[in-house]
Amino acid sequence: MVRLAGVNKHFGELHVLREIDLEIGRGEVVVVLGPSGSGKSTLCRAINRLEPIDSGTVEIDGTELPAEGKELAALRSDVGMVFQQFNLFAHKTILENVTLAPTKVRKKSKGEAEERARALLDRVNIGEQANKYPAQLSGGQQQRVAIARALAMDPKVMLFDEPTSALDPEMVGEVIEVMADLARDGMTMVVVTHEMGFARRAAHRVVFMADGEIVEDSTPDAFFSRPSSERARDFLGKIL
Ligand code: ADP
Ligand code: MG
């Protein structure tokens, strides 16, 4: 579903992505771990080419994403993204937040978009809040809306970049539950997270990054019990 080949990215002198090769199968859940500054967010942004890359190719479902233009915009909408900051539209209701892109970009009718939005809001256990505004919701609820909003575009892949890092601790679980549910349902997912419980429970693979490189790519069990690199052992020693 996702194939990165020979992807390189620099910020000035800093080589943030080094010869990244990564293939993610349909329905696969890949958790990306690594120290701060190792390039995890840049990798996520490279997958939908939000971040220009210096070399290499990015394919989604067998189609190479061009560097820019109309075709990129269309292909990019196949990739849903959820960030640490929920970025909901403050002056639109929850329902409007979820129907906006499907009506504007996918040209769905209002009725069709609303029906789908209500089903998705129910799915993330937020159906009752449809007519409220983002500020009336808790952080955990807002992040669940952000997930519903991304799903409303019927993406082929969902990227999550530290989706629970800005939440109060008691709200982390409700967001992780929604993500685990999506994973069980067969969604293809790339998840940058510090929630090791999610990595152990829901991931098919753990990709460990350090200094812009993929240092390990293994099962959660192998990664947590037998990390093969010094850098992964050092990282695990600090977080576990
Ligand atoms: P991570 O998500 O693993 O913490 P990032 O992908 O955000 O890492 O960043 C990787 C490196 O690139 C860091 O050293 C960061 O400071 C640098 N970086 C990220 N974005 C930019 C940018 N827009 N301009 C310059 N440097 C950046
Ligand atoms: Mg990051």
PDB file of C-alpha atoms in Angstrom, residues 123-232:
ATOM      1  CA  ARG A 123     -17.777   4.882  15.479  1.00  0.00           C
ATOM      2  CA  VAL A 124     -15.404   7.084  17.496  1.00  0.00           C
ATOM      3  CA  ASN A 125     -18.060   7.335  20.237  1.00  0.00           C
ATOM      4  CA  ILE A 126     -18.785  11.001  19.744  1.00  0.00           C
ATOM      5  CA  GLY A 127     -22.137  10.923  17.914  1.00  0.00           C
ATOM      6  CA  GLU A 128     -23.909  12.960  20.583  1.00  0.00           C
ATOM      7  CA  GLN A 129     -21.523  15.903  20.164  1.00  0.00           C
ATOM      8  CA  ALA A 130     -22.151  16.462  16.425  1.00  0.00           C
ATOM      9  CA  ASN A 131     -23.657  19.938  16.798  1.00  0.00           C
ATOM     10  CA  LYS A 132     -21.139  21.289  19.293  1.00  0.00           C
ATOM     11  CA  TYR A 133     -18.038  23.355  18.543  1.00  0.00           C
ATOM     12  CA  PRO A 134     -14.491  22.043  19.095  1.00  0.00           C
ATOM     13  CA  ALA A 135     -13.862  24.243  22.159  1.00  0.00           C
ATOM     14  CA  GLN A 136     -16.817  22.554  23.916  1.00  0.00           C
ATOM     15  CA  LEU A 137     -15.083  19.168  23.689  1.00  0.00           C
ATOM     16  CA  SER A 138     -12.229  17.686  25.702  1.00  0.00           C
ATOM     17  CA  GLY A 139      -8.864  17.083  24.037  1.00  0.00           C
ATOM     18  CA  GLY A 140      -9.555  13.363  23.765  1.00  0.00           C
ATOM     19  CA  GLN A 141     -12.910  14.017  22.130  1.00  0.00           C
ATOM     20  CA  GLN A 142     -11.364  16.537  19.716  1.00  0.00           C
ATOM     21  CA  GLN A 143      -8.721  14.053  18.680  1.00  0.00           C
ATOM     22  CA  ARG A 144     -11.399  11.430  18.039  1.00  0.00           C
ATOM     23  CA  VAL A 145     -13.178  13.988  15.816  1.00  0.00           C
ATOM     24  CA  ALA A 146      -9.886  14.534  13.974  1.00  0.00           C
ATOM     25  CA  ILE A 147      -9.700  10.784  13.352  1.00  0.00           C
ATOM     26  CA  ALA A 148     -13.318  10.726  12.074  1.00  0.00           C
ATOM     27  CA  ARG A 149     -12.530  13.702   9.838  1.00  0.00           C
ATOM     28  CA  ALA A 150      -9.586  11.886   8.287  1.00  0.00           C
ATOM     29  CA  LEU A 151     -11.630   8.689   7.823  1.00  0.00           C
ATOM     30  CA  ALA A 152     -14.391  10.652   6.065  1.00  0.00           C
ATOM     31  CA  MET A 153     -12.127  10.898   3.010  1.00  0.00           C
ATOM     32  CA  ASP A 154     -11.998   7.089   2.785  1.00  0.00           C
ATOM     33  CA  PRO A 155      -8.207   7.049   2.923  1.00  0.00           C
ATOM     34  CA  LYS A 156      -6.186   4.021   1.897  1.00  0.00           C
ATOM     35  CA  VAL A 157      -3.639   4.718   4.608  1.00  0.00           C
ATOM     36  CA  MET A 158      -3.829   6.547   7.940  1.00  0.00           C
ATOM     37  CA  LEU A 159      -0.789   8.311   9.380  1.00  0.00           C
ATOM     38  CA  PHE A 160      -0.735   9.230  13.051  1.00  0.00           C
ATOM     39  CA  ASP A 161       2.045  11.480  14.331  1.00  0.00           C
ATOM     40  CA  GLU A 162       2.069  11.350  18.141  1.00  0.00           C
ATOM     41  CA  PRO A 163      -1.728  11.576  18.314  1.00  0.00           C
ATOM     42  CA  THR A 164      -1.865  11.336  22.107  1.00  0.00           C
ATOM     43  CA  SER A 165       1.172  13.431  23.064  1.00  0.00           C
ATOM     44  CA  ALA A 166      -0.821  16.636  23.660  1.00  0.00           C
ATOM     45  CA  LEU A 167      -3.520  14.930  25.739  1.00  0.00           C
ATOM     46  CA  ASP A 168      -4.015  14.796  29.471  1.00  0.00           C
ATOM     47  CA  PRO A 169      -3.124  11.273  30.645  1.00  0.00           C
ATOM     48  CA  GLU A 170      -6.701  10.247  31.394  1.00  0.00           C
ATOM     49  CA  MET A 171      -7.688  10.874  27.757  1.00  0.00           C
ATOM     50  CA  VAL A 172      -4.952   8.845  26.106  1.00  0.00           C
ATOM     51  CA  GLY A 173      -6.807   5.545  26.468  1.00  0.00           C
ATOM     52  CA  GLU A 174      -9.956   6.586  24.628  1.00  0.00           C
ATOM     53  CA  VAL A 175      -7.939   7.699  21.582  1.00  0.00           C
ATOM     54  CA  ILE A 176      -5.747   4.584  21.638  1.00  0.00           C
ATOM     55  CA  GLU A 177      -8.915   2.440  21.770  1.00  0.00           C
ATOM     56  CA  VAL A 178     -10.230   4.065  18.582  1.00  0.00           C
ATOM     57  CA  MET A 179      -6.882   3.449  16.873  1.00  0.00           C
ATOM     58  CA  ALA A 180      -6.758  -0.169  18.021  1.00  0.00           C
ATOM     59  CA  ASP A 181     -10.283  -0.635  16.689  1.00  0.00           C
ATOM     60  CA  LEU A 182      -9.226   0.762  13.295  1.00  0.00           C
ATOM     61  CA  ALA A 183      -6.234  -1.569  13.280  1.00  0.00           C
ATOM     62  CA  ARG A 184      -8.451  -4.591  14.006  1.00  0.00           C
ATOM     63  CA  ASP A 185     -10.687  -3.502  11.150  1.00  0.00           C
ATOM     64  CA  GLY A 186      -7.803  -3.830   8.710  1.00  0.00           C
ATOM     65  CA  MET A 187      -6.835  -0.204   8.137  1.00  0.00           C
ATOM     66  CA  THR A 188      -3.291   0.317   6.859  1.00  0.00           C
ATOM     67  CA  MET A 189      -1.652   2.495   9.503  1.00  0.00           C
ATOM     68  CA  VAL A 190       1.631   4.230  10.247  1.00  0.00           C
ATOM     69  CA  VAL A 191       1.728   5.353  13.862  1.00  0.00           C
ATOM     70  CA  VAL A 192       4.402   7.428  15.574  1.00  0.00           C
ATOM     71  CA  THR A 193       3.708   7.052  19.274  1.00  0.00           C
ATOM     72  CA  HIS A 194       5.227   6.725  22.692  1.00  0.00           C
ATOM     73  CA  GLU A 195       2.411   4.406  23.758  1.00  0.00           C
ATOM     74  CA  MET A 196       4.334   1.164  24.009  1.00  0.00           C
ATOM     75  CA  GLY A 197       1.146  -0.673  25.004  1.00  0.00           C
ATOM     76  CA  PHE A 198      -0.331   0.151  21.608  1.00  0.00           C
ATOM     77  CA  ALA A 199       2.888  -0.906  19.868  1.00  0.00           C
ATOM     78  CA  ARG A 200       2.893  -4.272  21.625  1.00  0.00           C
ATOM     79  CA  ARG A 201      -0.815  -4.884  21.217  1.00  0.00           C
ATOM     80  CA  ALA A 202      -1.742  -3.508  17.804  1.00  0.00           C
ATOM     81  CA  ALA A 203       1.414  -3.252  15.697  1.00  0.00           C
ATOM     82  CA  HIS A 204       2.415  -5.866  13.160  1.00  0.00           C
ATOM     83  CA  ARG A 205       5.810  -4.217  12.820  1.00  0.00           C
ATOM     84  CA  VAL A 206       7.982  -1.811  14.719  1.00  0.00           C
ATOM     85  CA  VAL A 207      10.273   0.452  12.721  1.00  0.00           C
ATOM     86  CA  PHE A 208      12.972   2.036  14.840  1.00  0.00           C
ATOM     87  CA  MET A 209      14.610   5.212  13.526  1.00  0.00           C
ATOM     88  CA  ALA A 210      17.769   6.951  14.665  1.00  0.00           C
ATOM     89  CA  ASP A 211      19.564   9.855  12.972  1.00  0.00           C
ATOM     90  CA  GLY A 212      17.379   9.677   9.874  1.00  0.00           C
ATOM     91  CA  GLU A 213      17.903   5.973   9.281  1.00  0.00           C
ATOM     92  CA  ILE A 214      15.714   2.922   9.745  1.00  0.00           C
ATOM     93  CA  VAL A 215      17.872   0.995  12.168  1.00  0.00           C
ATOM     94  CA  GLU A 216      15.480  -1.871  12.949  1.00  0.00           C
ATOM     95  CA  ASP A 217      12.362  -3.225  11.294  1.00  0.00           C
ATOM     96  CA  SER A 218      10.939  -6.182  13.177  1.00  0.00           C
ATOM     97  CA  THR A 219       7.961  -7.572  15.057  1.00  0.00           C
ATOM     98  CA  PRO A 220       7.022  -5.844  18.321  1.00  0.00           C
ATOM     99  CA  ASP A 221       7.962  -8.973  20.227  1.00  0.00           C
ATOM    100  CA  ALA A 222      11.426  -9.151  18.688  1.00  0.00           C
ATOM    101  CA  PHE A 223      11.992  -5.427  19.034  1.00  0.00           C
ATOM    102  CA  PHE A 224      11.041  -5.187  22.699  1.00  0.00           C
ATOM    103  CA  SER A 225      12.638  -8.426  23.867  1.00  0.00           C
ATOM    104  CA  ARG A 226      15.674  -8.683  21.566  1.00  0.00           C
ATOM    105  CA  PRO A 227      16.582  -5.311  20.032  1.00  0.00           C
ATOM    106  CA  SER A 228      19.533  -5.974  17.759  1.00  0.00           C
ATOM    107  CA  SER A 229      21.164  -2.537  17.736  1.00  0.00           C
ATOM    108  CA  GLU A 230      22.924  -0.600  20.457  1.00  0.00           C
ATOM    109  CA  ARG A 231      20.832   2.474  19.648  1.00  0.00           C
ATOM    110  CA  ALA A 232      17.551   0.590  20.127  1.00  0.00           C
TER     111      ALA A 232
END
